[in-house]
Coordinates of C-alpha atoms and ligand atoms in Angstrom, one line a residue:
X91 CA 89.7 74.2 110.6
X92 CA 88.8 77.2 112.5
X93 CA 86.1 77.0 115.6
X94 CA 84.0 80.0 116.4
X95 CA 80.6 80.9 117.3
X96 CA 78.0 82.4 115.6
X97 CA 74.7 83.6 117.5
X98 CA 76.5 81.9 120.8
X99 CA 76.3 78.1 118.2
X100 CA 79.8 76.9 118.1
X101 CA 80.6 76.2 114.9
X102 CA 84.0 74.4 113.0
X103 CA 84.4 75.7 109.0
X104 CA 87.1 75.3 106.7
X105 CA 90.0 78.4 106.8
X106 CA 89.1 81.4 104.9
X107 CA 84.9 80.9 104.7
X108 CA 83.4 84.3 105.8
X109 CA 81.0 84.8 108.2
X110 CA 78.1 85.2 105.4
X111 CA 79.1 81.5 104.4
X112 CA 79.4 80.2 107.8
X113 CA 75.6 82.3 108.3
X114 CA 74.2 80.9 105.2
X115 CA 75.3 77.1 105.5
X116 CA 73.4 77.2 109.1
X117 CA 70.1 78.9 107.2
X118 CA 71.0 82.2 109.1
X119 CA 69.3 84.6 107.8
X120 CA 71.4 87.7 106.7
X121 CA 70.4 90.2 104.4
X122 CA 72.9 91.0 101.2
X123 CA 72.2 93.1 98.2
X124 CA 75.8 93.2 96.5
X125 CA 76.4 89.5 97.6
X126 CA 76.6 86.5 94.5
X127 CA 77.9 83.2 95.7
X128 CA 79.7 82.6 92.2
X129 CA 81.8 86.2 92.2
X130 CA 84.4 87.6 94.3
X131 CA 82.6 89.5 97.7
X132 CA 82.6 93.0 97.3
X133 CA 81.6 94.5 100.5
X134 CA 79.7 97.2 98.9
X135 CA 76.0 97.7 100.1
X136 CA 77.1 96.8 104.0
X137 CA 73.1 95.4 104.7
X138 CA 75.0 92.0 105.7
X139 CA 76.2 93.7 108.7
X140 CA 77.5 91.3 111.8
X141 CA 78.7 92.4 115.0
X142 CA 81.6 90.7 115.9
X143 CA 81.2 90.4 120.3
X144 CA 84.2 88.6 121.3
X145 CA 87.3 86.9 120.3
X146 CA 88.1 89.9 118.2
X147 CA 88.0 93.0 117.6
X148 CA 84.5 94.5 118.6
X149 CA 82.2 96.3 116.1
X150 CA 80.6 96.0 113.2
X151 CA 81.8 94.2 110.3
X152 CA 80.3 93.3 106.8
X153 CA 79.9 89.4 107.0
X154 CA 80.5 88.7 103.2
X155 CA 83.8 89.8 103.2
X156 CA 84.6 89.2 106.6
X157 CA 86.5 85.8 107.5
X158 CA 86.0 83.6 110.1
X159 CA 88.7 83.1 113.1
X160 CA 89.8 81.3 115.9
X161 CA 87.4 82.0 118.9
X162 CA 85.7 84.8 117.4
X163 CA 81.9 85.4 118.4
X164 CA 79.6 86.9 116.3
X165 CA 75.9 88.2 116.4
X166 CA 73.6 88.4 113.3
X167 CA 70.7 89.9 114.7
X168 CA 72.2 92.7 118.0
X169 CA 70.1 95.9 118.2
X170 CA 72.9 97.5 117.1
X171 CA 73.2 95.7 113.9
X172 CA 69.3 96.0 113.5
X173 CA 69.5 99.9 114.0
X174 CA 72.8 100.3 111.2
X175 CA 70.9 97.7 109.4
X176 CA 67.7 100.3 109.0
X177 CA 69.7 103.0 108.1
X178 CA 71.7 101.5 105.6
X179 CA 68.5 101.0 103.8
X180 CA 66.9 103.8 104.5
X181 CA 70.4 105.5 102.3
X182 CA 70.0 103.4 99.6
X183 CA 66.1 103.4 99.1
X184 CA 66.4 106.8 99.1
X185 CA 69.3 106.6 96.3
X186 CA 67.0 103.6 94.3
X187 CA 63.6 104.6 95.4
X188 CA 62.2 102.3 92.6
X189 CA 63.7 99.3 93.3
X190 CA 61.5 96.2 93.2
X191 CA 64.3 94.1 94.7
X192 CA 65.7 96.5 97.4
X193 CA 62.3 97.7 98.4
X194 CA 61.3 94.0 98.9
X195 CA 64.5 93.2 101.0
X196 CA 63.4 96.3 103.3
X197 CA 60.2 95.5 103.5
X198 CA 61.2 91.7 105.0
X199 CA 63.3 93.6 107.3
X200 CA 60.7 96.1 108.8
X201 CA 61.7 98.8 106.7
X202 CA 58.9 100.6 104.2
X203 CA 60.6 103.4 103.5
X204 CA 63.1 106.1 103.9
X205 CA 63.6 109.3 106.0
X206 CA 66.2 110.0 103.9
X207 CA 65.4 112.5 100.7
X208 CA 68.5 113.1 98.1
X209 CA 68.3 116.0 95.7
X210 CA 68.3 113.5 92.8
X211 CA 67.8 109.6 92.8
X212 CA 70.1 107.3 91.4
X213 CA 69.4 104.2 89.0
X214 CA 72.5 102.4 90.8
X215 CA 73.1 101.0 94.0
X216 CA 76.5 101.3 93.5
X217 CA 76.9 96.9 94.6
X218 CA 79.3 96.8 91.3
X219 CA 77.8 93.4 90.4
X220 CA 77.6 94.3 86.9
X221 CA 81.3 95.2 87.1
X222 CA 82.0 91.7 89.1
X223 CA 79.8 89.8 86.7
X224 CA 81.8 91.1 83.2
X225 CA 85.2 90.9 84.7
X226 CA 85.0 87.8 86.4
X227 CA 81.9 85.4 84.5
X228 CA 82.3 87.1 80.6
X229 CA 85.5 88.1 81.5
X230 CA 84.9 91.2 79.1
X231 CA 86.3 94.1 81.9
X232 CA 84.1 96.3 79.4
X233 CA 83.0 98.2 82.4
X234 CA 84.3 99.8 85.8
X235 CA 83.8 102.0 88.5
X236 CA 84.7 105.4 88.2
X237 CA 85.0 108.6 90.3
X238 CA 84.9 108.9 93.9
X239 CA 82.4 109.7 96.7
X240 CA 79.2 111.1 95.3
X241 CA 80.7 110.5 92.1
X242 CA 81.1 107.4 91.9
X243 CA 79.5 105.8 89.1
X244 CA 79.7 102.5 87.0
X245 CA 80.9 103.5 83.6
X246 CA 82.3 102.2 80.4
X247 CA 85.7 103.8 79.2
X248 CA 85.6 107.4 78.5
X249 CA 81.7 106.8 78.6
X250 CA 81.8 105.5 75.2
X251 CA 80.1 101.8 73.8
X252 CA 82.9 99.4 74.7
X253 CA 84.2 97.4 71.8
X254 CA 85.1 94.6 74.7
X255 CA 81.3 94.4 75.7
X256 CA 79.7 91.2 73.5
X257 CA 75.8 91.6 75.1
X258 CA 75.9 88.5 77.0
X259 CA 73.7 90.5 79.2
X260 CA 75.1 89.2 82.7
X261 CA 75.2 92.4 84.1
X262 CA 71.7 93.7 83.1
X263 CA 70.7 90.6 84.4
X264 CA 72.5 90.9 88.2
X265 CA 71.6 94.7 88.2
X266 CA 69.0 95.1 91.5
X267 CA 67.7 98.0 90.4
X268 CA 67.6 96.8 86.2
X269 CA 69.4 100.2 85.6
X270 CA 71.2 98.7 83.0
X271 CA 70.4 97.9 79.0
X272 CA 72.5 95.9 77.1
X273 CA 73.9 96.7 74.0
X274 CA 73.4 94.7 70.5
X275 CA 77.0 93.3 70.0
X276 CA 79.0 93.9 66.7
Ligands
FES136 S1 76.3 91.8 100.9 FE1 77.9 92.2 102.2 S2 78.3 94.3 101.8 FE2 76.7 93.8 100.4

């Protein structure tokens, strides 16, 4: 078992639970956009921001991927996390402006919109749920990240229909922003 302290509570949890676990079995509130509780964490949309303030190293660390240690301390709620927090939504309403779910989030988090302008908007957040959820739940693969930086998109091979993809519709369903249609299987 591993003993650390979260928000200055001490708490025991089993080896290998992250800090998000830890945080959600005490009803800490963290927020999480690219979290699911039955796929692998992905550490993609960085809202579940902790700051790790002793027994470790200090800084900010995203609590879903993040495991829990021996001794360490950690803070949900530090004005530090709060103001990273607020601009890490800020970047991505600005990115998914028409998100129901995202705007939402903000909103709950004193955030009603963003500062931030892009050139164009994005219909993806980028949380690779939908890639999570057809690897790992239809275990289909039939679609993947692709590029890097600010081209980095979720894409079928070469763009084309995939033959893997059977329209289970678990990633249409996951997507935050519903970017996604799913395609009639045959
Ligand atoms: S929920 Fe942890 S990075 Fe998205």
């Amino acid at each position: 078992m591993i003993n650390f302290k979260l928000n200055d509570k001490p708490l025991q949890v089993e080896e290998g639970t992250t800090i998000l676990e830890a945080a959600l079995a005490e009803g800490v509130k963290i927020p999480t956009l690219c979290y699911h509780k039955d796929l692998t964490p992905y550490g993609a949309c960085r809202l579940c921001l902790v700051e790790i303030v002793g027994g470790g190293r200090p800084g900010l660390e995203a609590s879903c991927v993040f495991k829990a240690t021996e001794g360490l301390e950690v803070k949900t709620d530090t004005e530090r996390v709060k103001k990273s927090r607020k601009i890490i939504f800020e970047l991505l309403m600005a990115r998914c402006p028409d998100s129901e779910k995202l705007n939402k989030l903000a909103a709950e988090y004193g955030v009603s919109r963003s500062r931030i302008h892009l050139k164009q908007k994005e219909n993806c957040l980028l949380c690779g749920l939908c890639v999570r959820a057809c690897a790992e739940v239809s275990e289909r693969h039939a679609q993947s990240f692709s590029g890097r930086g600010h081209r980095r998109t979720v894409d079928t091979p070469f763009s084309k229909i995939s033959e893997k993809c059977i329209g289970c519709g678990a990633c249409a369903y996951l997507c935050p922003v519903k970017g996604l249609k799913v395609q009639e299987a045959g």
